[in-house]
Structure formats: C-alpha cells, structure tokens
Coordinates of C-alpha atoms and ligand atoms in Angstrom, one line a residue:
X1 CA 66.1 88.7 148.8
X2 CA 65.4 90.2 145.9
X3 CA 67.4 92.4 143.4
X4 CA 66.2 96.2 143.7
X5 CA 65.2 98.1 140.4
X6 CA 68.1 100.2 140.9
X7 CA 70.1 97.1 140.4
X8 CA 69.2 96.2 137.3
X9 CA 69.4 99.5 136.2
X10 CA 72.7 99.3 136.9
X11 CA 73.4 96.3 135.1
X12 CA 72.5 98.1 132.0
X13 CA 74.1 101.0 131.9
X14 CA 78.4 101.0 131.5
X15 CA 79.4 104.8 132.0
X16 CA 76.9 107.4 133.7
X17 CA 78.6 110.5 134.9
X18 CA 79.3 113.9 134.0
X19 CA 82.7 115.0 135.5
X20 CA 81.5 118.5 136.1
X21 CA 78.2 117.4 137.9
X22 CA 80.7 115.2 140.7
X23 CA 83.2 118.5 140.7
X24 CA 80.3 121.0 141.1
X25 CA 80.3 119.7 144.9
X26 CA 83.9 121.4 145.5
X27 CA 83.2 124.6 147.0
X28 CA 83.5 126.5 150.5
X29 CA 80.9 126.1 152.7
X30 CA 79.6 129.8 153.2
X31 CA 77.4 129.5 156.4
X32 CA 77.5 128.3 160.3
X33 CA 74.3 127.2 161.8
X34 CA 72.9 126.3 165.2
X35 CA 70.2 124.2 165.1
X36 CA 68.7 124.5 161.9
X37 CA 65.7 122.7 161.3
X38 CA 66.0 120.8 158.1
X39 CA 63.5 120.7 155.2
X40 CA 62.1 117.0 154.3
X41 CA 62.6 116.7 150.9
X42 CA 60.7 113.0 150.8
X43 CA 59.4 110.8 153.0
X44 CA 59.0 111.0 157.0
X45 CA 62.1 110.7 159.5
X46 CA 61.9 107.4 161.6
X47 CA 60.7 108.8 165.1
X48 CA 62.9 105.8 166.7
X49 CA 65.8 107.0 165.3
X50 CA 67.2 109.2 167.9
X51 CA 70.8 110.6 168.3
X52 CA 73.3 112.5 166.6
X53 CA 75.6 112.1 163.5
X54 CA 78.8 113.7 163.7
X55 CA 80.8 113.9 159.9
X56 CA 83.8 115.7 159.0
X57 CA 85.4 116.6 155.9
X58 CA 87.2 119.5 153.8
X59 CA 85.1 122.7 154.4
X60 CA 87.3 125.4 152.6
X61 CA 89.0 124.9 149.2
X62 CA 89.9 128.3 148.2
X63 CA 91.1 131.8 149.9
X64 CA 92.1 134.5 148.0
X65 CA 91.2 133.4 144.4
X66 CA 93.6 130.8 145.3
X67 CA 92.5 126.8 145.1
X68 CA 94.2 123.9 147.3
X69 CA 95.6 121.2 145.1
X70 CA 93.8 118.3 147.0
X71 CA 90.7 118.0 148.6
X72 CA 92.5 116.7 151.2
X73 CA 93.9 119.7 152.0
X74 CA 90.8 121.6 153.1
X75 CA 90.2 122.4 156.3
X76 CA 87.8 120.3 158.7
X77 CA 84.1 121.4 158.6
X78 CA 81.9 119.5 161.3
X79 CA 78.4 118.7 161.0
X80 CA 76.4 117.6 163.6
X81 CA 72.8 116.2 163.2
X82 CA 70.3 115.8 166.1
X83 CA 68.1 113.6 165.5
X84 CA 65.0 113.6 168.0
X85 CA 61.5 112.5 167.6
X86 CA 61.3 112.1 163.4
X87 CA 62.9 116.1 163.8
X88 CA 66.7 116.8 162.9
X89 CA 68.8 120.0 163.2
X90 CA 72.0 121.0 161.8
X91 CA 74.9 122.6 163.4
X92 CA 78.0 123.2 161.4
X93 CA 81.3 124.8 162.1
X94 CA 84.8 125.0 160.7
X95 CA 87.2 123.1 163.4
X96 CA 89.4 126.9 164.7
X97 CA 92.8 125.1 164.0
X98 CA 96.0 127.8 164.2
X99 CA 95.7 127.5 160.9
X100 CA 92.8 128.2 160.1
X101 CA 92.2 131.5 162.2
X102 CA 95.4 132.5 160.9
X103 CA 94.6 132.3 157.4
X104 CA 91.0 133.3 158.0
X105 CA 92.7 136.8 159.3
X106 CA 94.9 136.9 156.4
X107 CA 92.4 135.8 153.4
X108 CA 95.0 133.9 151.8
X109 CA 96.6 130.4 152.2
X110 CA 99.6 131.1 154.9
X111 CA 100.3 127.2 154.8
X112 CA 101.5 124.4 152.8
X113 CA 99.6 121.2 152.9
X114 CA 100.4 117.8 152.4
X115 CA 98.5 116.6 149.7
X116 CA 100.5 119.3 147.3
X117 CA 98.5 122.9 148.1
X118 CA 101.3 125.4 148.3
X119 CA 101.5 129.0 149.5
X120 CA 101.4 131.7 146.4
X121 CA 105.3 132.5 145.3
X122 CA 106.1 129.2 143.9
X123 CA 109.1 127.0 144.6
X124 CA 111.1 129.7 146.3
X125 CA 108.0 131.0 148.6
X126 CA 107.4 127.4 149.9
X127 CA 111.3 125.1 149.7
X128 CA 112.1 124.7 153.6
X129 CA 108.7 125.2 154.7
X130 CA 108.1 122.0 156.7
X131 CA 105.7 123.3 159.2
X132 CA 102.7 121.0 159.3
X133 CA 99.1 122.3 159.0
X134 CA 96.9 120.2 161.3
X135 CA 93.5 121.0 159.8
X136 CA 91.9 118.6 161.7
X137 CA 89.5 117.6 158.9
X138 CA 89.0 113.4 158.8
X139 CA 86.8 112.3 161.4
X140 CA 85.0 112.7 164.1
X141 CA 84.5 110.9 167.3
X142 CA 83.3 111.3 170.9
X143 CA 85.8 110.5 173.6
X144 CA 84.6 111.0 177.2
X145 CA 83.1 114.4 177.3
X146 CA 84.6 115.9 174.4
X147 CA 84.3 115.3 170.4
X148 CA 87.8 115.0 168.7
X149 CA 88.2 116.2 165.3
X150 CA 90.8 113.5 164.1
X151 CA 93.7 114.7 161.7
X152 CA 96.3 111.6 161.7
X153 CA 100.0 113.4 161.2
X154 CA 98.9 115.5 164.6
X155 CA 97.3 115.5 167.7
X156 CA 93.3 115.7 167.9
X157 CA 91.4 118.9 168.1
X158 CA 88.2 118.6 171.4
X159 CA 85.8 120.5 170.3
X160 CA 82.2 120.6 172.6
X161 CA 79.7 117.8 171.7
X162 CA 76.7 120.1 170.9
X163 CA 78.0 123.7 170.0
X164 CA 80.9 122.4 168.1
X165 CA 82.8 125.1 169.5
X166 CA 86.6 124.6 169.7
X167 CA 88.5 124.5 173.0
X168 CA 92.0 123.3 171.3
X169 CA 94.1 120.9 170.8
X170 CA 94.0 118.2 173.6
X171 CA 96.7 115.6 174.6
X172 CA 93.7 113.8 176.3
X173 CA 94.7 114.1 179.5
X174 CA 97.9 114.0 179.2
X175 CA 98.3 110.8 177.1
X176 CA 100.4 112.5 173.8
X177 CA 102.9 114.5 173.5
X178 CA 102.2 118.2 171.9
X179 CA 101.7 117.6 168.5
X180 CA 101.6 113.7 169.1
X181 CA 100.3 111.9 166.0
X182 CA 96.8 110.2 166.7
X183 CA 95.2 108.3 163.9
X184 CA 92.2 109.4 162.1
X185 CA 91.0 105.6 162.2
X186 CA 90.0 104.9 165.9
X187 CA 88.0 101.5 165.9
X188 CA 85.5 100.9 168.9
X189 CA 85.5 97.5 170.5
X190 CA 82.4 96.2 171.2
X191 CA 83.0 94.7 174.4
X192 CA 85.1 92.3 173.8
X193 CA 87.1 91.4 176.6
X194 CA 85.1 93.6 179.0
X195 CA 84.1 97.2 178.9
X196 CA 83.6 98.8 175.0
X197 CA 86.9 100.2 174.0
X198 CA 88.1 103.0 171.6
X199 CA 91.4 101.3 170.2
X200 CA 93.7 103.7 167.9
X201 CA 97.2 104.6 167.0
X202 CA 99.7 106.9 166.2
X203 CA 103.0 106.2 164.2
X204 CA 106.0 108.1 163.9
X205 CA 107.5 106.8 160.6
X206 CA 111.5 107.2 159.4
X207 CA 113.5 104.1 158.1
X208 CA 112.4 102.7 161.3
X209 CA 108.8 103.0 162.1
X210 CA 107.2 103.1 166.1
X211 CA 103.8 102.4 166.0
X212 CA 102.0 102.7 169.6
X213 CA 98.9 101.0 170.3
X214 CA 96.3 102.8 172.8
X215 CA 93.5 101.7 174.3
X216 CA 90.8 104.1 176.2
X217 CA 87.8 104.0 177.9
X218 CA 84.4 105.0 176.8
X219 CA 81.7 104.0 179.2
X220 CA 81.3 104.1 182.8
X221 CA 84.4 105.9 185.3
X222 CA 87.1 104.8 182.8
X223 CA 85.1 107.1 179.8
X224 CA 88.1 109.0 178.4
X225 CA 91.0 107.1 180.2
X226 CA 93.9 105.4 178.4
X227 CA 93.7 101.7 180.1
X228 CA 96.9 100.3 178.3
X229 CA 99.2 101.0 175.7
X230 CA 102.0 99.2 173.9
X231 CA 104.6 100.6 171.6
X232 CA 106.5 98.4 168.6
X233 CA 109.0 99.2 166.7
X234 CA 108.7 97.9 163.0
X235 CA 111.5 97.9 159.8
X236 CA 110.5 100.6 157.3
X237 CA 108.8 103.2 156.5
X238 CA 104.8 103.2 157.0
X239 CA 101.9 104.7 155.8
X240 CA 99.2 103.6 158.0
X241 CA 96.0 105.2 157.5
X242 CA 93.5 102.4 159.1
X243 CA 93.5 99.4 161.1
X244 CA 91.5 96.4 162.2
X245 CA 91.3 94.6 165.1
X246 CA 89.6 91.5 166.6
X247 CA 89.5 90.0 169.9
X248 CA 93.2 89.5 170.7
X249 CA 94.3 91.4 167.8
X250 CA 95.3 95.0 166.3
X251 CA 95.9 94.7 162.5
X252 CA 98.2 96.5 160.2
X253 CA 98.2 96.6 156.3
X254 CA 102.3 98.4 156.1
X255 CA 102.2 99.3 152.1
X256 CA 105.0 98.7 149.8
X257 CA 105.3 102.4 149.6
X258 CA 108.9 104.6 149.5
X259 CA 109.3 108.2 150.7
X260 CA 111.5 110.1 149.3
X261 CA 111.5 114.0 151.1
X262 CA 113.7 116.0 148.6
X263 CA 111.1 117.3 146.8
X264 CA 108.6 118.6 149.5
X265 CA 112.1 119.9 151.6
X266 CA 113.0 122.1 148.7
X267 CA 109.5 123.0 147.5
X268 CA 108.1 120.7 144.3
X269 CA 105.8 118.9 146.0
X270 CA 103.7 118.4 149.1
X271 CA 105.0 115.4 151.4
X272 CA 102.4 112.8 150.3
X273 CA 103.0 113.5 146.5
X274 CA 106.6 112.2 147.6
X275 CA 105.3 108.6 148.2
X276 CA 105.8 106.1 145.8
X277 CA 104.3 102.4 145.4
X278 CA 106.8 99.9 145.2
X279 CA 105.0 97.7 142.6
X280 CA 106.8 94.4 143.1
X281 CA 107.1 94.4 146.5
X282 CA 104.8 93.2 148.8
X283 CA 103.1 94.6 151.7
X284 CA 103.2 93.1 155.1
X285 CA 100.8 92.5 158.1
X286 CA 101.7 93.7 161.3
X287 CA 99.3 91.5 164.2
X288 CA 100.1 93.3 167.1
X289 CA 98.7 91.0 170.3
X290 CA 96.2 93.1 172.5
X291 CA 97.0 94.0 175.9
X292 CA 93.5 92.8 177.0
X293 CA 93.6 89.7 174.7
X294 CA 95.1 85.9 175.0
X295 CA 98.6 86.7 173.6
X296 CA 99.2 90.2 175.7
X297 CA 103.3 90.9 176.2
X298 CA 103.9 88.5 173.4
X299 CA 106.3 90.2 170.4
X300 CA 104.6 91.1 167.5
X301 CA 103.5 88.8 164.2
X302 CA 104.9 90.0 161.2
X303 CA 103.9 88.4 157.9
X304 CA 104.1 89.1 154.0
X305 CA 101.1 90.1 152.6
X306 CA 99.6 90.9 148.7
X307 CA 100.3 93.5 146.8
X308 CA 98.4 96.6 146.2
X309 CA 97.6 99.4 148.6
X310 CA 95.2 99.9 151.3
X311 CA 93.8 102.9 152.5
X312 CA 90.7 101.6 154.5
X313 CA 89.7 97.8 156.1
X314 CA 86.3 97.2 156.3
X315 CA 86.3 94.2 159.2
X316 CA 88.5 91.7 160.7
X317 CA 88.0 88.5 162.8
X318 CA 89.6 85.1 164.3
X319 CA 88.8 82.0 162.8
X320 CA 90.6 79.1 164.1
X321 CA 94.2 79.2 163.0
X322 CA 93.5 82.4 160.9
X323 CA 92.9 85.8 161.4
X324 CA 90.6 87.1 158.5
X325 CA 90.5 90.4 156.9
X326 CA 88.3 92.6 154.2
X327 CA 90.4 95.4 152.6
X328 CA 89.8 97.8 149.9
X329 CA 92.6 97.5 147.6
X330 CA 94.1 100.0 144.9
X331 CA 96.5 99.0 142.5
X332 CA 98.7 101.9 143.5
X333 CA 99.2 104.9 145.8
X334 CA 96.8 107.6 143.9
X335 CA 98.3 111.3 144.0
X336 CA 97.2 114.0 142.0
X337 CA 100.5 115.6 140.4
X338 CA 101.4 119.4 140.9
X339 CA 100.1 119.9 137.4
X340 CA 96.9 118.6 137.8
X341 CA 93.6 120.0 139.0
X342 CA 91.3 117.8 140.9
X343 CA 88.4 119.0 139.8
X344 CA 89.7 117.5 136.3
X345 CA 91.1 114.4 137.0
X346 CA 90.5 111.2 134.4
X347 CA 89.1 108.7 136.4
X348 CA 90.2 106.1 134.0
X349 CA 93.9 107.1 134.8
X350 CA 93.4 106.5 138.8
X351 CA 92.9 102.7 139.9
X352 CA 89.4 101.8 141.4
X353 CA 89.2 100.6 144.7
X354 CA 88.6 96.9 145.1
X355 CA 87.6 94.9 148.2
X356 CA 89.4 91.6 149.0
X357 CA 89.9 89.0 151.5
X358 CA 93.2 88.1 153.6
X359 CA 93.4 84.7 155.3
X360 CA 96.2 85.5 157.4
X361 CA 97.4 81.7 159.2
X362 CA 99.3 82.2 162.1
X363 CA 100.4 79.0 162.0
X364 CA 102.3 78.7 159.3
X365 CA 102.9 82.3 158.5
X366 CA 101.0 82.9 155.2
X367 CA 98.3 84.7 153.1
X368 CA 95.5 83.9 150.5
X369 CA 93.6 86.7 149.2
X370 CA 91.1 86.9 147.2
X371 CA 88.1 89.4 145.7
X372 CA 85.1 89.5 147.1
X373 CA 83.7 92.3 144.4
X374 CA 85.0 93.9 141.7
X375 CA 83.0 96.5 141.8
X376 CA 84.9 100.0 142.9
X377 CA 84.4 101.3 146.2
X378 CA 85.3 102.7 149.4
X379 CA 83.9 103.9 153.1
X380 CA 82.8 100.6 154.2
X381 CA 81.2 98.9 157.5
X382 CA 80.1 96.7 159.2
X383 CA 77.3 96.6 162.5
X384 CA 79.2 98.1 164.9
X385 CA 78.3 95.8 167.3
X386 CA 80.2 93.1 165.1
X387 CA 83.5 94.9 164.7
X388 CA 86.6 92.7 165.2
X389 CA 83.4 89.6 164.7
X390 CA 81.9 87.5 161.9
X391 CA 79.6 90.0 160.4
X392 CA 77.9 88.6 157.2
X393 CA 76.6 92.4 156.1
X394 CA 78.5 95.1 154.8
X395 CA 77.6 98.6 153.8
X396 CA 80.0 100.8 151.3
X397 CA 79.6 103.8 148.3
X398 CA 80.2 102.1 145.7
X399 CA 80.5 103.8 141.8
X400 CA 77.7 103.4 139.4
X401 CA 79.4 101.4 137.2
X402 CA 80.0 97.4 137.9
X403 CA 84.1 97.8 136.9
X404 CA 86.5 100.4 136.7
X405 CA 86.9 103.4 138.4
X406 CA 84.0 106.0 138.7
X407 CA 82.6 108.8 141.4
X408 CA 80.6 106.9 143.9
X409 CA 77.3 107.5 143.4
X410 CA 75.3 104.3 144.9
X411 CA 75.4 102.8 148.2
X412 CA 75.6 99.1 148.3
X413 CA 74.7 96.1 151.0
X414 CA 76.8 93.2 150.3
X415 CA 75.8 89.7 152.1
X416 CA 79.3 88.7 153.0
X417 CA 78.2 85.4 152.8
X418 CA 76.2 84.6 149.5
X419 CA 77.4 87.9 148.0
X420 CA 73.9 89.0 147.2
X421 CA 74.3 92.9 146.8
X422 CA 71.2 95.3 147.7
X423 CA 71.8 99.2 146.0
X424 CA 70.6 102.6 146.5
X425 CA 71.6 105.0 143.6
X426 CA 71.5 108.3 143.5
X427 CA 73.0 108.5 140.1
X428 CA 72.8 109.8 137.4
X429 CA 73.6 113.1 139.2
X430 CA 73.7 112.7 142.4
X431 CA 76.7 111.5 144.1
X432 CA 77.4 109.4 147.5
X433 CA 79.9 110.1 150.8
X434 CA 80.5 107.5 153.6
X435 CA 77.1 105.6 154.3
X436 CA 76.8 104.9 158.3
X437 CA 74.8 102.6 159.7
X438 CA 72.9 103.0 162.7
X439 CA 70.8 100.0 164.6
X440 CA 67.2 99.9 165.4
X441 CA 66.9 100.4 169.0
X442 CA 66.7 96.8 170.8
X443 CA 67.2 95.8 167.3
X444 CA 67.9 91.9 167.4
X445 CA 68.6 91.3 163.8
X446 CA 72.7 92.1 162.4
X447 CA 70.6 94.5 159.8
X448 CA 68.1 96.1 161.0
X449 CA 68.8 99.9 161.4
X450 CA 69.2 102.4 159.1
X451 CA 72.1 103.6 156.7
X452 CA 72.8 107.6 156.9
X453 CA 74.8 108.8 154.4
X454 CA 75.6 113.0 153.6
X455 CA 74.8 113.0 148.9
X456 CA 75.6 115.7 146.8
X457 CA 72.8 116.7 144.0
X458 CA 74.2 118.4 141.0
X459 CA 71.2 118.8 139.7
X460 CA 69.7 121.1 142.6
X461 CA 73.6 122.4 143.2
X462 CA 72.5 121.3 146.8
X463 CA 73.7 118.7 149.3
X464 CA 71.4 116.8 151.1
X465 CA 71.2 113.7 153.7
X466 CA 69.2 110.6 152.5
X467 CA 67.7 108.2 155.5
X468 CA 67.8 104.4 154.3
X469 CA 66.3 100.8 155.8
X470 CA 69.8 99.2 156.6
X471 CA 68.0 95.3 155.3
X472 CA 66.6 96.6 151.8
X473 CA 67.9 100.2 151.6
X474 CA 64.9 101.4 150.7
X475 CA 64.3 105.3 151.3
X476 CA 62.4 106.4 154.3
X477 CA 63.7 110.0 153.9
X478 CA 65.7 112.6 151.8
X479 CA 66.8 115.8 153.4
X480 CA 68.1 119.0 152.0
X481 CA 70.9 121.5 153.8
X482 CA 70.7 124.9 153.7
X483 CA 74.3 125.5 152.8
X484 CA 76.7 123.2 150.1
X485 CA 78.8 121.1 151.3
X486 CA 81.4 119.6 149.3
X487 CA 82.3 115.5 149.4
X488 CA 82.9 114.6 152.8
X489 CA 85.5 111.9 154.4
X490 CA 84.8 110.4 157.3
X491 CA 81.5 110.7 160.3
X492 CA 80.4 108.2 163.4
X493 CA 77.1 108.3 165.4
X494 CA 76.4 108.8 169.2
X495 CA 73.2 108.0 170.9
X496 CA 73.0 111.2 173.4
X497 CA 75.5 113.8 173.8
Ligands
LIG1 CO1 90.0 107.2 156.1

C-alpha cells in the first residue's frame, strides 16, 4: 500500500492550525429539518451505500447571552442521514429532555451541568444544586423499535427512528430504574455466542462502585429484550466511560481517578471538574466473565493495569492465555477549570491522546503495554463485524500533527499489524468528528466499506459530511448542511429503520 499525498504532506509540516478556525464550529444549531436533500459538494454518493447514520452531539451552547463552560454540557442534537440510491436527506432535532423544554421556555440556563456550566448568580445561585441535567447528548443507537439518545449519568431518552421525535425517557421495558444510569458506550456483539447482542452498562459509583452488566437483544423476537444481566460490586470509586468486550469477556479500564464532591455541593465547580488523577497510582482492569461465554457465574478478574487515563477502547480480543486490548491513553484526566473558556484553551497545556496496547495474562495476573502510535487521537474503530475479534484495521481522527496535542483534523487507517497508516486530511481548516465505518454490502474483505465522518470547514463557516473508500480513504464524496453544526461526539449506522 502506498503512502497518500496527504501523508507526506503531513510529514512536513509541525504546527497547522488556527485556534479560532477549530473554535468557529461552537455555535447553536439554529434550524430543524425533515428530509432535506443535501447539496453534493464533490464527487457522486455510492448508490450501494444504503441506510442511515444516526450522530449525536452538543447542539446548544448558549441561552440568554449566557455560554456553557464545556462543550460537554450542551444539549443532544440528533442527526439522521438517509442514505438511498446515491441520494441522502437530513433530519435534525434537539433530543426534548425536561431540561431542555424547560430552559427553552425560559431562554436562560435553569440548570447546572456537569462539566462546570453553572446557572447565572454565581456561587450562591448554584451551592446545593445537585439536580442532574440529563441532556441526552452522547450517542445514538437503535434498540428494538426505538433510537436511544445515550447520556451515561441517566437513563436513555427513545426517540422515533425516522422523525426523531421524542417520546421520553424509557426504562426499556422495564429493565432500569427511573433515572437508572445507562452507559453512553453500548458495544454490539457480532454474534458471538449466538444471536448479535447490544452489551452495555450502568455504574453507580461511591467508595464502593456496582457496576451491572446487560445484555439485550437486537434481531429476531428477542429485538429489545434484556437476555441476562449480572451485577459486581468493585472497591473504589469509578469513572467508566467505555468498555470492551470479547467472546467471554466485558472489559473495564477503572482510572486512578479521586472525587472529591465539596466543591460542586457548595457551588465552585461542576461534578466532573471535582475529579482528580491520581498520578502514581495505577489503574486496574476489571474482566468481568460473560453470562453467554465459557466462564459465566465465575467471580470477577481484577488486575493492576498502566497508568494514564482512558476515556475510549478502540477493540479487544482473546488470545491464548491473554486477553488483548487497544486504548487511547491520556496522561491525565483533562478538565477545563472555571476560569477558563473552551473556545480558548492551549492545546499544548492538555495531554494528547495516545493509543496503546494491554496484554492482559490471566494466568499469571499481569500487564504489558505498549504504543502502537504516537500520534494524538481519538473516536476509533474497528469493522464492526470484528468487535471483541482480531481485527488488523483501525479507523480514528487523528490531529494534523505526528506528536503532541492538536484539533483533529485528519482521519487515519492504521494496519494493526504492519502499522502502515493511510490519511485523509481536511486540514489546514477543516476539522474532523468521529469517522464510522460502514461495509460494502456482501463485502468479503475486513476493509472494504466506506468511512462517514460529520467535518467542520472554517473556511466556508459550514459543516459538511465527507464520504471515504474505507481501504485507501480516498474521497468519493463531500457534502454540505444547510445549518452549522458544532463538533460532534459520538454516531452509529443502521441498515433500514
Ligand atoms: Co465516548
């Protein structure tokens, strides 16, 4: 395979970006559309490429004059693309959490959010406020006949498949408790040991932590249903965003990461600016045994792991003794502090994600890890129809830059194997979200699809969608959207509603 121009581009080039360009992309998205036919920029749209891509993300950043402190904090905005016949529309609409209609009604920010946004008044207007805003805005997946907009300290939002509209919160069919957290992170089993499977989480943290460990349906009479569950009850306190799981595992990344509540109780700080990395300690691995796997019923495997923090996993699977695992690493837990403003945050001062390698042997208990690129990055994947298997290619944003931290502005294909790295940029002023990657249909090769990814343009002040080959990523098309949206967090793909 050979290197793409945009790679050696990048090899000559050290810093690229203009701060202002990446934060020209925070603002509220203005308009809700049905069905919006949307304009082809460049090339044509494969005509086998049929389906629709669901992404979510923060869709309102200001009310009032009033900014949120973290992008985190915005409320969920859901696209949906319909792909049909080398034709897509757009539908988007805000997710209606309480929330949100409340705050719609009032034009002003009637909530406090956890990544530090605070209601107008200062310390004394928000101390003792501990209500929690579930603003559903992290993901998006379809679960039986609804789609769930995914927010991971609550329960899931259903919301309908092709209108978007929202009918509520859901305890899917009765599975959580009201207000139940439900990860943001479900992973979908292939088939594995039967039917596919959506396999996610919720954890209720404190000095002890109780993680529980569902596993549902989602094809044939059993769409939708919970099939088993387990709950475990683990030392510490957790802050699980993601998971992994193979075969006869679910995996677990518990940071080295302290919380300590007094300043979001009395009104300082929003709960995750309380978290603190515990540099020299190190994380652990929770392997929790799958109910539908060889070691169901058996106790949990608990086993000291590197340092760092993880956000996201990219793929895990059993090899022999070990179970093997790619993680993006980051040097520490990155907040923004209450001074700050996002929009003008020094990269340099924030550590770059990093993906690595755990060789986790369950036989004698222990780790190796190692870097499998030093370049920064985030968002990655693997074929779907390889998760919890040996995949050899990988898909991620990745910054323009080959070290140090940087907006990501490139999408990369990594060869797991030989390391051989294919790239896409849309730099110097455009800038990447999560890329998704879709297969051919009755593809037979591990890469051969397309990668979908949602970029923002700075220099057209206009978001648009690009279409890639999955093997080479070159472009087969670049769409534009009628309306701005600002960077995005995470999307999935179904192939009919
Ligand atoms: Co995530």
């Amino acid at each position: 395979m050979t290197k793409s121009l945009a790679n050696a581009r990048l090899e000559s080039v050290t810093s690229t970006f203009d701060k202002a360009d990446w934060a020209s992309a925070y603002c509220n998205v203005e308009k809700e559309l049905t069905n919006c036919p949307l304009e082809v920029l460049k090339g044509e749209i494969p005509r086998e490429l049929n389906g629709v891509l669901y992404r979510n993300g923060p869709g309102r950043l200001e009310r009032g004059g009033q900014w949120i402190h973290h992008p985190f904090d915005g409320d969920g905005m859901i696209c949906a693309f319909n792909f049909k016949n080398g034709s897509v529309n757009l539908t988007n609409k805000f997710v209606r959490t309480k929330a949100w209609q409340e705050e719609e009604k009032a034009g002003k920010f009637l909530y406090r959010g956890v990544f530090g946004s605070q209601k107008k008044g200062g310390i004394i207007a928000n101390a003792f406020d501990v209500r929690l805003k579930n603003i559903a805005n992290t993901h998006v997946v379809k679960l039986g006949s609804d789609l769930l907009a995914l927010w991971e300290a609550s329960s899931p939002h259903a919301l309908d498949p092709t209108t978007l509209e929202t009918k509520g919160i859901t305890t899917l069919k009765g599975t959580l408790h009201p207000g139940e957290a439900f990860s943001a992170h479900p992973r979908f089993d292939p088939g594995h040991n039967g039917g596919r499977r959506m396999v996610t989480f919720g954890v209720k943290t404190g000095p002890k932590s109780t993680l529980r460990l569902m596993e549902f349906g989602i094809e044939g009479e059993k769409s939708g249903e919970l099939i088993n569950e387990r709950k475990d009850m683990f030392n510490g306190f957790a802050f699980l965003h993601d998971f992994a799981i193979t075969p006869n595992w679910a995996i677990f990344l518990q940071n080295a990461i302290s919380f300590n509540p007094l300043p979001f109780l009395i009104g300082q700080k929003g709960a995750a600016q309380c978290l603190s990395s515990q540099l020299n300690r190190h994380s652990k691995f929770w392997l929790i045994p799958r109910e539908s796997g060889l070691f169901a019923g058996n106790r949990p495997k608990i086993i000291n792991g590197p340092k760092g923090f993880v956000f996201h996993h990219l793929n895990a699977w059993e090899e022999n003794q070990e179970v093997i695992l790619d993680s993006i690493y980051y040097q520490d837990f990155p907040s923004i502090e209450p001074k700050q403003d996002f929009r003008e945050i020094n990269f340099d001062s924030i550590p770059e994600g990093i993906l690595k390698r755990s060789k986790i042997n369950l036989s004698t208990n222990t780790v190796t890890t190692n870097t499998l690129s030093k370049q920064c990055c985030e968002f990655g994947m693997v074929n779907p129809c390889l998760e919890g298997m040996p995949a050899r290619y990988s898909w991620m944003a990745v910054s323009e830059i080959k070290s140090g931290n940087a907006p990501l502005q490139a999408i990369k294909k990594l060869d797991l194997i030989n390391k051989e790295e294919v790239f896409w940029s849309a730099a110097p002023r455009g800038f990447v979200g999560e890329p998704l990657f879709v297969s051919r249909p009755n593809s037979k090769k591990e890469d051969d699809g397309w990668v979908l990814c949602m970029i923002w343009n700075s220099k057209t002040n206009s978001t648009g969608l690009v279409i890639l080959e999955a093997e080479n990523l070159t472009e087969q098309a670049i769409l534009k959207l009628p309306i701005k949206i600002p960077h995005g967090l995470h999307g999935s793909w179904v192939d009919s509603i």
